Amino acid sequence: MIAEDYGKIDLHLHLDGSLSAETVLKLARKEHIELPADTAERLRPYLTARADCRDLNEYLRCFDLPLAVLQTAANLEEAAYELGKELGEKGICYAEIRFAPQLHSRQGLTQEEAVRAVLDGLGRAMEDCEGRISLKAILCCMRRDKKHAAGGTKGNDDQADPDIGNASYAANNIETIHMAAKYLGRGVVAADLAGAEGLYPTRDHEEEFTLARQLGVPFTIHAGEADGPESIWKALEFGAARIGHGVRAIEDEKLMDELARRGIPLEMCPSSNLQTKAVGSLKDYPLRDYLNRGIRLTVNSDNMTVSDTWAGKEFALLSREYGLTEEEAVRLLNYAKEAAFEMQQE
Ligand SMILES: [Zn+2]
């Protein structure tokens, strides 16, 4: 089996970071949105992080254009459909696609309308692929600073965020958890926490995940990517069933033991981890250290367009530059099968 063939499952894949340049162009034209380039080739540099990208904050700026075109139900449906179809064509058989419903409300779309649009698009893609692929959704809450998280009042002197106007960030995250509960088992499989981890710590988001636990919504949390081991400890304390990235667990022996003992899968995304500087080079990638300790690792793309990759390409990269063996690849793929939220809900 060639390395790329191990890319059958993607558990960590953002919708907005995975739209092809062609899709962004098509959706922008429909809405008469002006873009900085008018061909896919010229648009691509705006959507893909440079190899020498400075950090997670710079990486996150590549999401501006895709988000600008994903503000109507029709465009969200089509984006989810195009992505699902592309995954099917690549031979992926199971993917969990994540997005933050609250980031699609600039033109008045409700979170529920955004969720339904994405589920419709994924459903249409599955039909087109005639059962060769199963596509599920993960709903992301967004990291915000304490001032915003605590504020529920309108106006104040806070700058209005283009994504959510003056609404309370905390209230939006709470609504996202309620949406995840409502659509759990109907296309949605879990919740998540995304955004700039280095700026907004995990510890400020206890309320969201206390509610998720109460409502029986499983969740993963981006942790140990831009922030250190304490972020992962917090995510575990909240009850995360999986950890997004978790590359910085390597700094804490006790934490690695805990992840192994509890069988908490890590959703690793090598290319993205290099771009956001979560690791310096693939030689320092903690993959083998984790596997040897019995930590359940999975390999994922994070953002197919921003990181110019897909799950199969990540396996090929690891095989070429890290010396990943067949045996290790099989183990990673098996861990991914077992870590799938769909699997845990059956
Ligand atoms: Zn991510």
Coordinates of N, CA, C and O and ligand atoms in Angstrom, one line a residue, residues 12 14 98 222 245 302-303, ligand 1:
H12 N -10.2 15.8 11.6 CA -10.0 17.2 11.9 C -9.8 18.0 10.6 O -8.7 18.0 10.0
H14 N -11.4 21.6 8.8 CA -12.3 22.8 8.9 C -12.9 23.1 7.5 O -12.1 23.2 6.5
R98 N -15.6 20.3 10.4 CA -16.0 21.2 11.5 C -16.1 22.6 11.0 O -15.5 23.0 10.1
H222 N -9.4 22.1 20.6 CA -8.1 22.4 20.1 C -7.2 22.8 21.3 O -7.5 23.8 22.0
H245 N -4.8 18.5 17.9 CA -3.4 18.7 17.9 C -2.7 18.0 19.1 O -2.2 16.9 19.0
D302 N -6.5 19.1 8.9 CA -6.8 20.5 9.5 C -7.5 21.3 8.4 O -8.6 21.6 8.6
N303 N -6.7 21.8 7.4 CA -7.3 22.7 6.4 C -6.7 22.4 5.1 O -5.5 22.6 4.8
Ligands
ZN1 ZN -8.1 22.8 13.6

